[in-house]
Short mmCIF file of C-alpha atoms in Angstrom, two decimals:
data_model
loop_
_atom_site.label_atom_id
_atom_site.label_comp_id
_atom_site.label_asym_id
_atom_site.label_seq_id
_atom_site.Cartn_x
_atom_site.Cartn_y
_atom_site.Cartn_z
CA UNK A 1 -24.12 -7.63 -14.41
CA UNK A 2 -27.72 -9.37 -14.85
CA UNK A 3 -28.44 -13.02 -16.13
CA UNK A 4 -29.91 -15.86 -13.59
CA UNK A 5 -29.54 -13.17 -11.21
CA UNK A 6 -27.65 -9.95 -10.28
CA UNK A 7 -23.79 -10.27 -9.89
CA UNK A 8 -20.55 -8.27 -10.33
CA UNK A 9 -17.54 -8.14 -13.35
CA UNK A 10 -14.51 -6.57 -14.24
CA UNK A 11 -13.73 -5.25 -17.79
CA UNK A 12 -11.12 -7.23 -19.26
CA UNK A 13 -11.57 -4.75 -22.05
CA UNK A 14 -13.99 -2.40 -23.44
CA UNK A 15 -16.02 -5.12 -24.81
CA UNK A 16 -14.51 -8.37 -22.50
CA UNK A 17 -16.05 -8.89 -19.14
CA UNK A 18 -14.55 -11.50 -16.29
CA UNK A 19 -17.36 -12.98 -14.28
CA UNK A 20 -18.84 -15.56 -12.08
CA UNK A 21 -20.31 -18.77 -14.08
CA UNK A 22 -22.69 -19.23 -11.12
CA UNK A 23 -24.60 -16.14 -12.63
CA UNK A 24 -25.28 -17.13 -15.54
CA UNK A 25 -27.90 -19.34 -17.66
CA UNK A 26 -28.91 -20.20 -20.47
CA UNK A 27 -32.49 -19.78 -20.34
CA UNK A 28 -32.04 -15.98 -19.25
CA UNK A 29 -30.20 -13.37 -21.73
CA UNK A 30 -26.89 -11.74 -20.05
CA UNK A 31 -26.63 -7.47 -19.90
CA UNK A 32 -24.22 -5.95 -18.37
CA UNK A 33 -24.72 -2.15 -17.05
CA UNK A 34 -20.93 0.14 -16.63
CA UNK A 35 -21.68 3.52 -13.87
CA UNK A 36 -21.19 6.39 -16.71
CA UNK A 37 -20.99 3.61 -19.47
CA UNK A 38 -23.45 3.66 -22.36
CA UNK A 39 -26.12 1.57 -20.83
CA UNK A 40 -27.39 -1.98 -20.22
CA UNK A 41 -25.99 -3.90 -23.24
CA UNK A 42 -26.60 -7.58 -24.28
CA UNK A 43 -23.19 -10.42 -23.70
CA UNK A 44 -22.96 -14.09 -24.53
CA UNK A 45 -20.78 -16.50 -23.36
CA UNK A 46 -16.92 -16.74 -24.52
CA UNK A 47 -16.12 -19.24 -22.11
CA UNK A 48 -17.57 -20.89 -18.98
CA UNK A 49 -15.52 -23.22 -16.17
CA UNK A 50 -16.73 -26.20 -15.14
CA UNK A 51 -16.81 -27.86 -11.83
CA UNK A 52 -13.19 -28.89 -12.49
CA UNK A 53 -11.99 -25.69 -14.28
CA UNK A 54 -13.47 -23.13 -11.71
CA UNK A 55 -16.67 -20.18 -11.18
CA UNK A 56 -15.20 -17.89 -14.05
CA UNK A 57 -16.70 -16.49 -17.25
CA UNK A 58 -15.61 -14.72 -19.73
CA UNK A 59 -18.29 -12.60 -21.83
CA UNK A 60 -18.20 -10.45 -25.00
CA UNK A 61 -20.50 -7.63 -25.50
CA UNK A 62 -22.24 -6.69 -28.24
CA UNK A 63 -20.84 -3.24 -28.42
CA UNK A 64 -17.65 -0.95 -26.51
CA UNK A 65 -19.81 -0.94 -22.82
CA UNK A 66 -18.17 2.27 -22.01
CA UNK A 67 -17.28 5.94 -24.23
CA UNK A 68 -14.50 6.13 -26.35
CA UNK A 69 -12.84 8.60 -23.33
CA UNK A 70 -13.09 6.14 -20.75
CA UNK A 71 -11.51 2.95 -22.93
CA UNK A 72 -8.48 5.52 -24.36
CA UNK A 73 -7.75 5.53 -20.07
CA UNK A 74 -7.75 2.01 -20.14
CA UNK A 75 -4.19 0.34 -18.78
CA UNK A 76 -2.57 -3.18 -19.34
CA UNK A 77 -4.15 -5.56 -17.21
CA UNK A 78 -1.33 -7.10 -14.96
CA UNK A 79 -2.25 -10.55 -13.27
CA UNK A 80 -0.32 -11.76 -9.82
CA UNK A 81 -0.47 -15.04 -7.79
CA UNK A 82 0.42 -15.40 -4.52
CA UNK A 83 3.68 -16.89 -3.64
CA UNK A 84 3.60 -19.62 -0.72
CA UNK A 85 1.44 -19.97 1.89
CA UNK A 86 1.97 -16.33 3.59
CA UNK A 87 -1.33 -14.17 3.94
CA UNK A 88 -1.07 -11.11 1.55
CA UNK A 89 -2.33 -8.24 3.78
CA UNK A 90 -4.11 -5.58 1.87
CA UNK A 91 -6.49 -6.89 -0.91
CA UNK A 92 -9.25 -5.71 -1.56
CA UNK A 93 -12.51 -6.40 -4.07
CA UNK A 94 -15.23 -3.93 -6.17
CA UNK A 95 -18.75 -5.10 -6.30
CA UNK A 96 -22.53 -4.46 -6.12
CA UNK A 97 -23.37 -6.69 -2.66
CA UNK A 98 -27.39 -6.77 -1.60
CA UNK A 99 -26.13 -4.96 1.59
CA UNK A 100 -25.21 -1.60 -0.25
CA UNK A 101 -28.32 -1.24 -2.18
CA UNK A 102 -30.14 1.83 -1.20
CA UNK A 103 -32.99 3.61 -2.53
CA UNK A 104 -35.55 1.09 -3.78
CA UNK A 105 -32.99 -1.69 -4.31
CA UNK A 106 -30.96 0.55 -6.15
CA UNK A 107 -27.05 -1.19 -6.44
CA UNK A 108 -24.17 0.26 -5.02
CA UNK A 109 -20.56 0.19 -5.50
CA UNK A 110 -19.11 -1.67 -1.58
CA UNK A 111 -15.12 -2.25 -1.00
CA UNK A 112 -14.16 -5.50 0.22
CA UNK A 113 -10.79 -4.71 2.02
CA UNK A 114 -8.86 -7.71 3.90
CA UNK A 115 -6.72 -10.44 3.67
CA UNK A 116 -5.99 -13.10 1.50
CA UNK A 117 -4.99 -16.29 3.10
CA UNK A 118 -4.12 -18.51 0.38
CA UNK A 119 -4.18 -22.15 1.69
CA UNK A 120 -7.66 -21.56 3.58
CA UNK A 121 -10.06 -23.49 0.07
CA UNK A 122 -7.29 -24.80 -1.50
CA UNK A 123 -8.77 -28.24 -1.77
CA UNK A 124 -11.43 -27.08 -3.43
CA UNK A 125 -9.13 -25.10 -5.84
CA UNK A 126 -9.80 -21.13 -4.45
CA UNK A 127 -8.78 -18.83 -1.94
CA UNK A 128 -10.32 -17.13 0.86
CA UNK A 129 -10.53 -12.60 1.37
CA UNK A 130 -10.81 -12.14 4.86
CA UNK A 131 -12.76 -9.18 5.76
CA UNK A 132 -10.70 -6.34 7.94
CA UNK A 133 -13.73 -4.87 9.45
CA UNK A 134 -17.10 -5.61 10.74
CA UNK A 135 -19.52 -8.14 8.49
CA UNK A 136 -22.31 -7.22 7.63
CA UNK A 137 -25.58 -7.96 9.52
CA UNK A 138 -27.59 -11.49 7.92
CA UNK A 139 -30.68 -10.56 6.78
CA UNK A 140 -33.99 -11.74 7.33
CA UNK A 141 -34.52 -13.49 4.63
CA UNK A 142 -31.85 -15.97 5.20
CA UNK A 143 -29.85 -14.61 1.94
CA UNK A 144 -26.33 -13.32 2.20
CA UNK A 145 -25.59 -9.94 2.78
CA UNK A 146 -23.12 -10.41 0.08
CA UNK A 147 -25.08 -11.34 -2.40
CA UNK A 148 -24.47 -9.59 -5.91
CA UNK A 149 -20.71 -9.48 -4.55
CA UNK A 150 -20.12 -12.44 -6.60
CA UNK A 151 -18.05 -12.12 -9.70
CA UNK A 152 -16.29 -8.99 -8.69
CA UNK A 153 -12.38 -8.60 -9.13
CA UNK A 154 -9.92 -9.14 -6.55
CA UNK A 155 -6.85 -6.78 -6.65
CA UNK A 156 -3.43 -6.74 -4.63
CA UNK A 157 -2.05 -3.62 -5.20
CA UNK A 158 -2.75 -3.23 -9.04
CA UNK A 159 -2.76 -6.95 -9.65
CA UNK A 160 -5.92 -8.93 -10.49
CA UNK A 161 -5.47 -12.27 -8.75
CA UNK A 162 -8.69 -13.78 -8.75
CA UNK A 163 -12.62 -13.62 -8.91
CA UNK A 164 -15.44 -13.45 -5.86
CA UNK A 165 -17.10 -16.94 -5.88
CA UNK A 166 -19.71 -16.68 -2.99
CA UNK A 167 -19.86 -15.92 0.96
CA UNK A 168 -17.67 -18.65 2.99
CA UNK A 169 -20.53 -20.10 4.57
CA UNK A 170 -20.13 -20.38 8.71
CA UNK A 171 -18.19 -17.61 8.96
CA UNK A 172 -20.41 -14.88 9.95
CA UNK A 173 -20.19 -12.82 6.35
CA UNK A 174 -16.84 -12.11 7.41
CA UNK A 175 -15.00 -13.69 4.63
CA UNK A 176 -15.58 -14.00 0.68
CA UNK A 177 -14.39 -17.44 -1.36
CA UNK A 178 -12.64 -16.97 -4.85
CA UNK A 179 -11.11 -18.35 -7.48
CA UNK A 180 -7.30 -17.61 -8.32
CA UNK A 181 -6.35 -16.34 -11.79
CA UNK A 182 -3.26 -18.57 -11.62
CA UNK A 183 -5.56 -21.50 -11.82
CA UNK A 184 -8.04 -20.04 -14.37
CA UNK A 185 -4.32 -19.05 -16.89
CA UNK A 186 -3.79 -22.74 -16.36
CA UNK A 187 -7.24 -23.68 -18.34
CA UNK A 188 -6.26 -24.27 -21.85
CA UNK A 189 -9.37 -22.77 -23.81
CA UNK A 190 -9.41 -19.76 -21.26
CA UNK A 191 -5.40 -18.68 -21.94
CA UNK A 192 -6.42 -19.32 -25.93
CA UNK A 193 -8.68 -16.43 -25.63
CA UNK A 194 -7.09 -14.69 -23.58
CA UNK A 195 -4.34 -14.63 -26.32
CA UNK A 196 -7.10 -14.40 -29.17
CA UNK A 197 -8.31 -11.26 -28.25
CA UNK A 198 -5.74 -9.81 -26.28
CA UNK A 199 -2.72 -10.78 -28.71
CA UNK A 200 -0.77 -11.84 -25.73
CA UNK A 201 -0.05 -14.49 -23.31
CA UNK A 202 -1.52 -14.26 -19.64
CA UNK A 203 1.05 -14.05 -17.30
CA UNK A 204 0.83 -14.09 -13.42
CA UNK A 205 3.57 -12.26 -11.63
CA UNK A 206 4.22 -13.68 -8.29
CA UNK A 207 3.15 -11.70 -5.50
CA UNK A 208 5.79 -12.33 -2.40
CA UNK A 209 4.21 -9.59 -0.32
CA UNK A 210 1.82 -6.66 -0.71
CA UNK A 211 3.00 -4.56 -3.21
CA UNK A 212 4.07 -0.77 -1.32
CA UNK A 213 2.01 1.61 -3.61
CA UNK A 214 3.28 4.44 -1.08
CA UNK A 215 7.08 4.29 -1.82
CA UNK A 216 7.28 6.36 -4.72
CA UNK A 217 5.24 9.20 -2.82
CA UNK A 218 7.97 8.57 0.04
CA UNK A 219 10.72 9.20 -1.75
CA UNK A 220 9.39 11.91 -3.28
CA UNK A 221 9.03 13.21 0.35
CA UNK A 222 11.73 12.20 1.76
CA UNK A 223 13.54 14.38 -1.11
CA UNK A 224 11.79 17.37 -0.01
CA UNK A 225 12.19 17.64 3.44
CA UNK A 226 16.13 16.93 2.33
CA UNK A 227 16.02 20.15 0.16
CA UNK A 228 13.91 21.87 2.61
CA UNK A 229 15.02 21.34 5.92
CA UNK A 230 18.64 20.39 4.78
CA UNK A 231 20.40 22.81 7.03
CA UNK A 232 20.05 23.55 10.69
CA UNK A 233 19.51 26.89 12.14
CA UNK A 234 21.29 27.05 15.46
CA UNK A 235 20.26 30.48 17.40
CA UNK A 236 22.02 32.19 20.73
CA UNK A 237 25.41 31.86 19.39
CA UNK A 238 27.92 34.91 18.20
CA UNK A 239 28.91 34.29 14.86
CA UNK A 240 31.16 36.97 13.04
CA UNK A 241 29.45 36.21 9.96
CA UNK A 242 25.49 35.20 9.68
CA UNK A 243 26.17 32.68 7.33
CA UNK A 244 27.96 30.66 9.67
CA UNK A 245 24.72 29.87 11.44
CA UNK A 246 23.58 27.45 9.40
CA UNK A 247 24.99 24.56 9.14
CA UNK A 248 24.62 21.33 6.76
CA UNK A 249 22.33 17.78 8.86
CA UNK A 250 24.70 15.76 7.39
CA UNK A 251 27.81 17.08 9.64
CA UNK A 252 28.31 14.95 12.73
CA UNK A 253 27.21 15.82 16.36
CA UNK A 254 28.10 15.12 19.45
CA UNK A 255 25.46 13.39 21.95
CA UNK A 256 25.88 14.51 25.38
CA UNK A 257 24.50 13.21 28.51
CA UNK A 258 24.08 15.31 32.15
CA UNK A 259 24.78 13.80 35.10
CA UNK A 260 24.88 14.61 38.50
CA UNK A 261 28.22 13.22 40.31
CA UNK A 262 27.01 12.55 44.03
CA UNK A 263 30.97 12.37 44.94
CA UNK A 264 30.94 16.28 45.53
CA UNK A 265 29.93 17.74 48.64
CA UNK A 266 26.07 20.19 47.80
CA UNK A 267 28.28 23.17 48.12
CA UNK A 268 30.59 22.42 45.27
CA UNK A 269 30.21 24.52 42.44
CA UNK A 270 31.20 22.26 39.75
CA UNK A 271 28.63 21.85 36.87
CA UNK A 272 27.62 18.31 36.57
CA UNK A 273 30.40 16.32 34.42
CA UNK A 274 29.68 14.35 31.29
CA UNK A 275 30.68 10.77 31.52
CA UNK A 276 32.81 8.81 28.92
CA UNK A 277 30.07 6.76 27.89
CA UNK A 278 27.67 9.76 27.08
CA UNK A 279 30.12 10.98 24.46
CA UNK A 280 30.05 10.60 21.09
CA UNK A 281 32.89 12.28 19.34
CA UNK A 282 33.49 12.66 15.32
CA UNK A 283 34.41 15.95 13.82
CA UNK A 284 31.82 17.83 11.03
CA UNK A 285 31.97 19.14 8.27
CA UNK A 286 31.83 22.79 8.88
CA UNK A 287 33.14 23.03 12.61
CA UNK A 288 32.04 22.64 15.99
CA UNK A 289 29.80 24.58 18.02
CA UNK A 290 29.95 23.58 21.90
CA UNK A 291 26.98 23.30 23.58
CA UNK A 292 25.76 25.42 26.70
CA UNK A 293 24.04 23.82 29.57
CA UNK A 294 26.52 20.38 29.13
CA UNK A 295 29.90 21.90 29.09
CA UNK A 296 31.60 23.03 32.28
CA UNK A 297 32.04 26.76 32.65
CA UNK A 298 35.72 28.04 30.36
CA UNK A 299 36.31 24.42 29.20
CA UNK A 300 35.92 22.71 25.93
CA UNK A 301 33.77 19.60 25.46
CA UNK A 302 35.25 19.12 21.84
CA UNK A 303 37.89 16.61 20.97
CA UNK A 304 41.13 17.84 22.37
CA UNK A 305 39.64 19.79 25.15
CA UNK A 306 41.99 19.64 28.34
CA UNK A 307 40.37 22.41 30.37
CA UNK A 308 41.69 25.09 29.50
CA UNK A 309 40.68 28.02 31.21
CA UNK A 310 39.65 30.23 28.05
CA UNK A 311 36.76 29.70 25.87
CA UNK A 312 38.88 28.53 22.42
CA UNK A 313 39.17 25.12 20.86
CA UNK A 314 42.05 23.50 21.81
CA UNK A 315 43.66 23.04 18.63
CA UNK A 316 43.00 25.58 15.83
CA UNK A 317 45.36 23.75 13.47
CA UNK A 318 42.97 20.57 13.61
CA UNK A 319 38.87 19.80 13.30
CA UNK A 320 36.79 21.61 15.30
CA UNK A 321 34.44 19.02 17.32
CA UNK A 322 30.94 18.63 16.54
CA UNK A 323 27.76 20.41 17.97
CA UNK A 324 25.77 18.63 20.44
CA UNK A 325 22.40 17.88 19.13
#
């Protein structure tokens, strides 16, 4: 975006762009340039805060600023606010900052990621973005790194919740200063046109916590390992049919735990026992299997096992014991 000087937006719409007043003027004509858009085109002013109202703009271009492909892809915008005084970890902002221009000044598209600490600015009616990683150097000038940052969007998850205002000045351009879209909604002549052009009302949904873009792809996961890896194969074991050696995760195992009992002379020959408190003993669904190096030699380690000195279950009438796992 270029008026007074060079700055950032977000596309409300194909022809709507959300701003920073700051850049503007009214001495100096407002363009506004969209990467793989259909070049620099000329804006004017819908709206512009004042001191009281906030550093927002709202400007209409003179034609669609990007193809007909691009604004078909175009979704709903959804608006948030944060919801007490908790940081909201995970925000993030899109701009065009002085410290990412390359190539002969050229701008550059930088990520702001970090957190938003909502009460730091309040007084003066904005929030704060923390920056997660390492600020920028200052330059030599004396200028911000961060200049050109200013008027770029500031997402939580998919929510727009407010506008880049400046660099917080003393903090080492570690944090950037906006203004909330709950408090812009709350300007009468800004909601009007809002619901002018949009047909709707602007509504902010309240953001508690960071919204968990990932849980969708987890379940998804978590229902293919289930489908894949639902069954356990258990090897070394002499099964009169092979289809008995698989068995279902969801039957229940028993948890063993070897011990050496120090009561017994070094000579003894007994295997180490398994004490009351290592067991854990519910039946499964498909039967037991016992498990090797735990149990003593001819006895079972199932429920029901009294030593006996053969290598069957106890009872064949009842359930079986679980496997160890």
């Amino acid at each position: 975006m270029f008026g007074a000087r060079q700055g950032s937006g977000y596309l409300l719409s194909t022809r709507i762009v959300l701003t920073a007043r700051h850049l503007l003027s009214e001495d100096v004509a407002t363009t506004v340039v969209v990467p793989g858009g259909r070049g620099r085109i000329s804006c004017r002013t819908l709206w512009a805060g004042d001191a009281d109202e906030g550093d927002a703009a709202l400007l209409l271009a003179d034609e669609e600023l990007v193809t007909p492909e691009t604004g078909q892809a175009f979704q709903p915008n959804r608006f948030g606010r944060v919801a007490g005084i908790a940081p909201l970890l995970d925000c993030y902002s899109v701009g065009y900052p002085q410290v990412r221009r390359y190539d002969g000044q050229k701008p550059d598209i930088e990520q702001f990621h970090g957190t938003i600490k909502p009460t730091s600015g309040i007084v003066r009616g904005g929030f704060v973005l923390e920056g997660a990683g390492t600020p920028p150097a200052a330059r030599e000038d004396g200028q911000s790194p961060w200049a050109g940052m200013s008027g770029a969007p500031v997402f939580s998850g998919r929510h727009l919740i407010g506008v880049v205002t400046g660099d917080s000045a003393g903090w080492q351009h570690s944090r950037l200063a906006a203004v909330s879209l709950h408090s812009l909604a709350s300007v009468p002549r800004f909601a009007r046109l809002y619901d002018i052009h949009f047909g709707e009302f602007l509504h902010c949904s309240l953001l508690h916590r960071t919204p968990d873009i990932s849980a969708e792809f987890e379940s998804r996961y978590c229902a293919y390992v289930a489908e894949t890896f639902g069954e356990l194969s258990i090897f070394g074991l002499d099964f009169s049919r092979s289809e008995h050696a698989r068995w279902p995760l969801d039957s229940a195992y028993l948890s063993l735990e070897l011990v050496h009992d120090h009561n017994h002379d070094q000579g003894d020959d007994e295997a180490p026992t398994v004490p009351e408190r290592g067991r854990v003993g519910t039946a499964g669904r498909r039967g037991p299997s016992r498990t090797g190096p735990a149990a003593r030699p001819g006895r079972s380690v199932g429920p029901g096992g009294g030593g006996r000195g053969d290598d069957r279950p106890a009872d064949r009438r009842g359930p079986r014991g679980a496997g160890a796992s």
